[in-house]
């Protein structure tokens, strides 16, 4: 079975899992706006809605609801909506993303990052794209922002410019209590969503 088919199966399984939950309990837990057809929420500073009967996702783009059933979006949003803890709350303390996982996860963040290349080539456009998601500037690095992920949960992106000797580098941090909202593995799917937003994929 190829990877594309495997991703499609995981997306459908995530939707089926969502449909198995008590939607009214989710609405109460997350204080969601609803109507007869949709549950309304947000991810990375953008409005989303979930079709109550199918689990399909739609994202509001330029005033129009558009399809949002990509692997990264579905896996990220349903993890946040379905499995975030009742007593979730941010700590206000940043923690390196790889420190949430095990030692063997460390090399997952070592490859060249397309966002670092984007920020190096077009720092103004990079900052503008982040600010369109509601990101707020932070101190540190050459460019640093805190990005709204879900409710009051944020992630931070710190970027350092490259030069003749060193490639540009980027570092991702999450609130120390992020695992109250999202699984460690799902953080990588959320990064996939972020790259899609910023790079226009």
PDB file of C-alpha atoms in Angstrom:
ATOM      1  CA  UNK A   1       0.000   0.000   0.000  1.00  0.00           C
ATOM      2  CA  UNK A   2       1.470   3.359  -0.960  1.00  0.00           C
ATOM      3  CA  UNK A   3       1.891   6.265   1.415  1.00  0.00           C
ATOM      4  CA  UNK A   4      -0.888   8.326  -0.181  1.00  0.00           C
ATOM      5  CA  UNK A   5      -3.431   5.570   0.413  1.00  0.00           C
ATOM      6  CA  UNK A   6      -2.189   5.101   3.961  1.00  0.00           C
ATOM      7  CA  UNK A   7      -2.625   8.825   4.646  1.00  0.00           C
ATOM      8  CA  UNK A   8      -6.172   8.708   3.235  1.00  0.00           C
ATOM      9  CA  UNK A   9      -7.009   5.778   5.494  1.00  0.00           C
ATOM     10  CA  UNK A  10      -5.693   7.620   8.553  1.00  0.00           C
ATOM     11  CA  UNK A  11      -7.775  10.677   7.641  1.00  0.00           C
ATOM     12  CA  UNK A  12     -10.926   8.575   7.355  1.00  0.00           C
ATOM     13  CA  UNK A  13     -10.160   6.806  10.629  1.00  0.00           C
ATOM     14  CA  UNK A  14      -9.723  10.155  12.388  1.00  0.00           C
ATOM     15  CA  UNK A  15     -13.110  11.298  11.102  1.00  0.00           C
ATOM     16  CA  UNK A  16     -14.753   8.064  12.214  1.00  0.00           C
ATOM     17  CA  UNK A  17     -13.225   8.509  15.657  1.00  0.00           C
ATOM     18  CA  UNK A  18     -14.573  12.058  15.850  1.00  0.00           C
ATOM     19  CA  UNK A  19     -18.050  10.818  14.905  1.00  0.00           C
ATOM     20  CA  UNK A  20     -17.896   8.291  17.759  1.00  0.00           C
ATOM     21  CA  UNK A  21     -17.545  11.089  20.335  1.00  0.00           C
ATOM     22  CA  UNK A  22     -20.442  12.798  22.086  1.00  0.00           C
ATOM     23  CA  UNK A  23     -20.459  16.065  20.155  1.00  0.00           C
ATOM     24  CA  UNK A  24     -22.330  17.939  22.843  1.00  0.00           C
ATOM     25  CA  UNK A  25     -19.659  16.946  25.354  1.00  0.00           C
ATOM     26  CA  UNK A  26     -16.994  18.302  22.981  1.00  0.00           C
ATOM     27  CA  UNK A  27     -18.962  21.521  22.582  1.00  0.00           C
ATOM     28  CA  UNK A  28     -19.132  21.912  26.347  1.00  0.00           C
ATOM     29  CA  UNK A  29     -15.454  21.041  26.898  1.00  0.00           C
ATOM     30  CA  UNK A  30     -14.212  23.465  24.238  1.00  0.00           C
ATOM     31  CA  UNK A  31     -16.994  26.080  24.474  1.00  0.00           C
ATOM     32  CA  UNK A  32     -17.520  25.815  20.721  1.00  0.00           C
ATOM     33  CA  UNK A  33     -19.913  27.825  18.618  1.00  0.00           C
ATOM     34  CA  UNK A  34     -22.310  25.498  16.822  1.00  0.00           C
ATOM     35  CA  UNK A  35     -25.335  25.309  14.584  1.00  0.00           C
ATOM     36  CA  UNK A  36     -27.362  22.393  13.278  1.00  0.00           C
ATOM     37  CA  UNK A  37     -24.719  21.439  10.706  1.00  0.00           C
ATOM     38  CA  UNK A  38     -21.304  22.471  12.079  1.00  0.00           C
ATOM     39  CA  UNK A  39     -18.989  22.786  15.045  1.00  0.00           C
ATOM     40  CA  UNK A  40     -16.833  25.925  14.743  1.00  0.00           C
ATOM     41  CA  UNK A  41     -13.271  26.145  15.992  1.00  0.00           C
ATOM     42  CA  UNK A  42      -9.873  27.527  14.927  1.00  0.00           C
ATOM     43  CA  UNK A  43      -6.371  26.308  14.148  1.00  0.00           C
ATOM     44  CA  UNK A  44      -3.247  28.432  13.643  1.00  0.00           C
ATOM     45  CA  UNK A  45      -5.246  31.625  13.782  1.00  0.00           C
ATOM     46  CA  UNK A  46      -7.746  30.602  11.087  1.00  0.00           C
ATOM     47  CA  UNK A  47     -11.440  29.686  11.494  1.00  0.00           C
ATOM     48  CA  UNK A  48     -12.471  26.085  10.821  1.00  0.00           C
ATOM     49  CA  UNK A  49     -15.744  24.239  10.908  1.00  0.00           C
ATOM     50  CA  UNK A  50     -16.462  20.524  11.232  1.00  0.00           C
ATOM     51  CA  UNK A  51     -19.414  18.931   9.460  1.00  0.00           C
ATOM     52  CA  UNK A  52     -21.369  17.214  12.217  1.00  0.00           C
ATOM     53  CA  UNK A  53     -22.537  14.285  10.086  1.00  0.00           C
ATOM     54  CA  UNK A  54     -19.312  13.419   8.226  1.00  0.00           C
ATOM     55  CA  UNK A  55     -16.366  14.926  10.137  1.00  0.00           C
ATOM     56  CA  UNK A  56     -15.263  16.812   7.018  1.00  0.00           C
ATOM     57  CA  UNK A  57     -13.258  19.993   7.672  1.00  0.00           C
ATOM     58  CA  UNK A  58     -13.605  23.400   6.064  1.00  0.00           C
ATOM     59  CA  UNK A  59     -11.347  26.433   6.531  1.00  0.00           C
ATOM     60  CA  UNK A  60     -12.425  30.053   6.074  1.00  0.00           C
ATOM     61  CA  UNK A  61     -10.273  31.650   3.359  1.00  0.00           C
ATOM     62  CA  UNK A  62     -11.001  35.201   2.195  1.00  0.00           C
ATOM     63  CA  UNK A  63     -14.580  34.923   3.402  1.00  0.00           C
ATOM     64  CA  UNK A  64     -15.218  31.582   1.676  1.00  0.00           C
ATOM     65  CA  UNK A  65     -15.352  28.157   3.322  1.00  0.00           C
ATOM     66  CA  UNK A  66     -12.940  25.862   1.484  1.00  0.00           C
ATOM     67  CA  UNK A  67     -11.988  22.183   1.740  1.00  0.00           C
ATOM     68  CA  UNK A  68      -9.539  21.522   4.605  1.00  0.00           C
ATOM     69  CA  UNK A  69      -9.272  17.757   4.604  1.00  0.00           C
ATOM     70  CA  UNK A  70      -5.518  17.477   4.244  1.00  0.00           C
ATOM     71  CA  UNK A  71      -3.789  14.843   6.346  1.00  0.00           C
ATOM     72  CA  UNK A  72      -2.037  17.386   8.573  1.00  0.00           C
ATOM     73  CA  UNK A  73      -5.169  19.454   9.190  1.00  0.00           C
ATOM     74  CA  UNK A  74      -7.449  16.516   9.992  1.00  0.00           C
ATOM     75  CA  UNK A  75      -4.983  14.730  12.277  1.00  0.00           C
ATOM     76  CA  UNK A  76      -4.062  17.950  14.098  1.00  0.00           C
ATOM     77  CA  UNK A  77      -7.518  19.391  14.596  1.00  0.00           C
ATOM     78  CA  UNK A  78      -9.221  16.189  15.679  1.00  0.00           C
ATOM     79  CA  UNK A  79      -6.474  15.481  18.199  1.00  0.00           C
ATOM     80  CA  UNK A  80      -7.020  18.935  19.675  1.00  0.00           C
ATOM     81  CA  UNK A  81     -10.811  18.791  19.580  1.00  0.00           C
ATOM     82  CA  UNK A  82     -11.321  15.204  20.722  1.00  0.00           C
ATOM     83  CA  UNK A  83      -8.468  14.458  23.086  1.00  0.00           C
ATOM     84  CA  UNK A  84      -7.354  17.704  24.711  1.00  0.00           C
ATOM     85  CA  UNK A  85      -7.629  17.511  28.488  1.00  0.00           C
ATOM     86  CA  UNK A  86     -10.517  18.997  30.432  1.00  0.00           C
ATOM     87  CA  UNK A  87      -8.133  20.905  32.715  1.00  0.00           C
ATOM     88  CA  UNK A  88      -5.818  22.121  29.923  1.00  0.00           C
ATOM     89  CA  UNK A  89      -4.111  25.459  30.461  1.00  0.00           C
ATOM     90  CA  UNK A  90      -0.905  27.123  29.242  1.00  0.00           C
ATOM     91  CA  UNK A  91       2.049  27.492  31.595  1.00  0.00           C
ATOM     92  CA  UNK A  92       3.636  30.502  29.904  1.00  0.00           C
ATOM     93  CA  UNK A  93       6.975  28.640  29.761  1.00  0.00           C
ATOM     94  CA  UNK A  94       8.537  27.632  26.444  1.00  0.00           C
ATOM     95  CA  UNK A  95       9.974  24.151  25.908  1.00  0.00           C
ATOM     96  CA  UNK A  96      11.958  22.882  22.918  1.00  0.00           C
ATOM     97  CA  UNK A  97       9.698  20.706  20.767  1.00  0.00           C
ATOM     98  CA  UNK A  98      12.090  17.751  20.669  1.00  0.00           C
ATOM     99  CA  UNK A  99      12.233  17.708  24.482  1.00  0.00           C
ATOM    100  CA  UNK A 100       8.619  16.504  24.549  1.00  0.00           C
ATOM    101  CA  UNK A 101       9.624  13.266  22.807  1.00  0.00           C
ATOM    102  CA  UNK A 102      12.171  10.527  23.335  1.00  0.00           C
ATOM    103  CA  UNK A 103      15.853  10.643  22.546  1.00  0.00           C
ATOM    104  CA  UNK A 104      15.383   8.868  19.211  1.00  0.00           C
ATOM    105  CA  UNK A 105      13.143  11.762  18.064  1.00  0.00           C
ATOM    106  CA  UNK A 106      16.020  14.246  18.213  1.00  0.00           C
ATOM    107  CA  UNK A 107      17.121  13.720  14.622  1.00  0.00           C
ATOM    108  CA  UNK A 108      13.628  14.446  13.270  1.00  0.00           C
ATOM    109  CA  UNK A 109      14.352  18.189  13.414  1.00  0.00           C
ATOM    110  CA  UNK A 110      17.884  18.104  12.015  1.00  0.00           C
ATOM    111  CA  UNK A 111      17.121  18.189   8.265  1.00  0.00           C
ATOM    112  CA  UNK A 112      17.004  21.418   6.266  1.00  0.00           C
ATOM    113  CA  UNK A 113      13.731  23.261   6.914  1.00  0.00           C
ATOM    114  CA  UNK A 114      11.857  24.985   4.074  1.00  0.00           C
ATOM    115  CA  UNK A 115      10.649  27.677   6.487  1.00  0.00           C
ATOM    116  CA  UNK A 116      14.241  28.589   7.342  1.00  0.00           C
ATOM    117  CA  UNK A 117      15.000  28.917   3.637  1.00  0.00           C
ATOM    118  CA  UNK A 118      11.895  31.091   3.166  1.00  0.00           C
ATOM    119  CA  UNK A 119      12.811  33.360   6.082  1.00  0.00           C
ATOM    120  CA  UNK A 120      16.396  33.671   4.824  1.00  0.00           C
ATOM    121  CA  UNK A 121      15.339  34.556   1.284  1.00  0.00           C
ATOM    122  CA  UNK A 122      12.341  36.801   2.085  1.00  0.00           C
ATOM    123  CA  UNK A 123      12.336  37.883   5.747  1.00  0.00           C
ATOM    124  CA  UNK A 124       9.711  40.566   5.177  1.00  0.00           C
ATOM    125  CA  UNK A 125       7.316  38.173   3.464  1.00  0.00           C
ATOM    126  CA  UNK A 126       7.985  35.575   6.174  1.00  0.00           C
ATOM    127  CA  UNK A 127       7.040  38.020   8.927  1.00  0.00           C
ATOM    128  CA  UNK A 128       3.959  39.202   7.029  1.00  0.00           C
ATOM    129  CA  UNK A 129       2.768  35.624   6.542  1.00  0.00           C
ATOM    130  CA  UNK A 130       3.161  34.895  10.262  1.00  0.00           C
ATOM    131  CA  UNK A 131       1.345  38.068  11.265  1.00  0.00           C
ATOM    132  CA  UNK A 132      -1.577  37.117   9.012  1.00  0.00           C
ATOM    133  CA  UNK A 133      -1.994  34.084  11.273  1.00  0.00           C
ATOM    134  CA  UNK A 134      -2.176  36.350  14.320  1.00  0.00           C
ATOM    135  CA  UNK A 135       1.412  35.673  15.432  1.00  0.00           C
ATOM    136  CA  UNK A 136       3.023  38.099  17.871  1.00  0.00           C
ATOM    137  CA  UNK A 137       6.712  39.061  17.877  1.00  0.00           C
ATOM    138  CA  UNK A 138       9.028  37.656  20.541  1.00  0.00           C
ATOM    139  CA  UNK A 139      12.516  38.618  21.632  1.00  0.00           C
ATOM    140  CA  UNK A 140      15.266  36.247  20.577  1.00  0.00           C
ATOM    141  CA  UNK A 141      16.901  34.922  17.427  1.00  0.00           C
ATOM    142  CA  UNK A 142      16.955  37.132  14.353  1.00  0.00           C
ATOM    143  CA  UNK A 143      13.192  36.718  13.898  1.00  0.00           C
ATOM    144  CA  UNK A 144      10.927  35.198  16.522  1.00  0.00           C
ATOM    145  CA  UNK A 145       7.156  34.865  16.814  1.00  0.00           C
ATOM    146  CA  UNK A 146       4.574  33.169  19.014  1.00  0.00           C
ATOM    147  CA  UNK A 147       1.830  31.616  16.898  1.00  0.00           C
ATOM    148  CA  UNK A 148      -1.688  30.850  18.146  1.00  0.00           C
ATOM    149  CA  UNK A 149      -2.377  27.142  17.696  1.00  0.00           C
ATOM    150  CA  UNK A 150      -5.637  26.357  19.483  1.00  0.00           C
ATOM    151  CA  UNK A 151      -7.542  28.252  22.151  1.00  0.00           C
ATOM    152  CA  UNK A 152      -4.811  29.767  24.367  1.00  0.00           C
ATOM    153  CA  UNK A 153      -2.075  27.330  23.275  1.00  0.00           C
ATOM    154  CA  UNK A 154       0.842  28.856  21.371  1.00  0.00           C
ATOM    155  CA  UNK A 155       3.984  27.609  19.681  1.00  0.00           C
ATOM    156  CA  UNK A 156       7.073  29.731  19.102  1.00  0.00           C
ATOM    157  CA  UNK A 157       9.338  29.857  16.064  1.00  0.00           C
ATOM    158  CA  UNK A 158      12.867  31.240  16.439  1.00  0.00           C
ATOM    159  CA  UNK A 159      14.882  31.891  13.263  1.00  0.00           C
ATOM    160  CA  UNK A 160      18.572  32.690  12.786  1.00  0.00           C
ATOM    161  CA  UNK A 161      19.954  33.992   9.493  1.00  0.00           C
ATOM    162  CA  UNK A 162      22.639  31.982   7.723  1.00  0.00           C
ATOM    163  CA  UNK A 163      25.925  33.266   6.331  1.00  0.00           C
ATOM    164  CA  UNK A 164      28.897  31.981   4.347  1.00  0.00           C
ATOM    165  CA  UNK A 165      29.710  29.408   7.022  1.00  0.00           C
ATOM    166  CA  UNK A 166      26.363  28.394   8.470  1.00  0.00           C
ATOM    167  CA  UNK A 167      22.974  27.545   6.958  1.00  0.00           C
ATOM    168  CA  UNK A 168      19.891  29.407   8.233  1.00  0.00           C
ATOM    169  CA  UNK A 169      18.354  27.655  11.219  1.00  0.00           C
ATOM    170  CA  UNK A 170      14.966  27.514  12.836  1.00  0.00           C
ATOM    171  CA  UNK A 171      13.824  26.207  16.200  1.00  0.00           C
ATOM    172  CA  UNK A 172      10.314  25.317  17.359  1.00  0.00           C
ATOM    173  CA  UNK A 173       9.135  25.612  20.951  1.00  0.00           C
ATOM    174  CA  UNK A 174       5.779  24.883  22.537  1.00  0.00           C
ATOM    175  CA  UNK A 175       4.196  25.868  25.788  1.00  0.00           C
ATOM    176  CA  UNK A 176       5.390  23.527  28.521  1.00  0.00           C
ATOM    177  CA  UNK A 177       1.813  22.262  28.996  1.00  0.00           C
ATOM    178  CA  UNK A 178       1.299  21.516  25.294  1.00  0.00           C
ATOM    179  CA  UNK A 179       0.715  17.804  25.927  1.00  0.00           C
ATOM    180  CA  UNK A 180      -2.494  18.738  27.747  1.00  0.00           C
ATOM    181  CA  UNK A 181      -3.751  19.824  24.320  1.00  0.00           C
ATOM    182  CA  UNK A 182      -1.955  17.738  21.713  1.00  0.00           C
ATOM    183  CA  UNK A 183       0.107  14.551  21.371  1.00  0.00           C
ATOM    184  CA  UNK A 184       3.813  14.867  20.687  1.00  0.00           C
ATOM    185  CA  UNK A 185       3.488  13.125  17.322  1.00  0.00           C
ATOM    186  CA  UNK A 186       0.691  15.510  16.349  1.00  0.00           C
ATOM    187  CA  UNK A 187       3.008  18.489  16.845  1.00  0.00           C
ATOM    188  CA  UNK A 188       4.707  17.408  13.606  1.00  0.00           C
ATOM    189  CA  UNK A 189       1.373  17.404  11.773  1.00  0.00           C
ATOM    190  CA  UNK A 190       0.735  20.894  13.124  1.00  0.00           C
ATOM    191  CA  UNK A 191       4.109  21.982  11.749  1.00  0.00           C
ATOM    192  CA  UNK A 192       2.998  20.580   8.407  1.00  0.00           C
ATOM    193  CA  UNK A 193      -0.077  22.830   8.575  1.00  0.00           C
ATOM    194  CA  UNK A 194       2.118  25.810   9.435  1.00  0.00           C
ATOM    195  CA  UNK A 195       4.477  25.188   6.532  1.00  0.00           C
ATOM    196  CA  UNK A 196       1.529  24.902   4.157  1.00  0.00           C
ATOM    197  CA  UNK A 197       0.141  28.238   5.365  1.00  0.00           C
ATOM    198  CA  UNK A 198       3.419  30.117   5.172  1.00  0.00           C
ATOM    199  CA  UNK A 199       4.710  28.587   1.953  1.00  0.00           C
ATOM    200  CA  UNK A 200       1.373  28.670   0.176  1.00  0.00           C
ATOM    201  CA  UNK A 201       1.360  24.936  -0.481  1.00  0.00           C
TER     202      UNK A 201
END
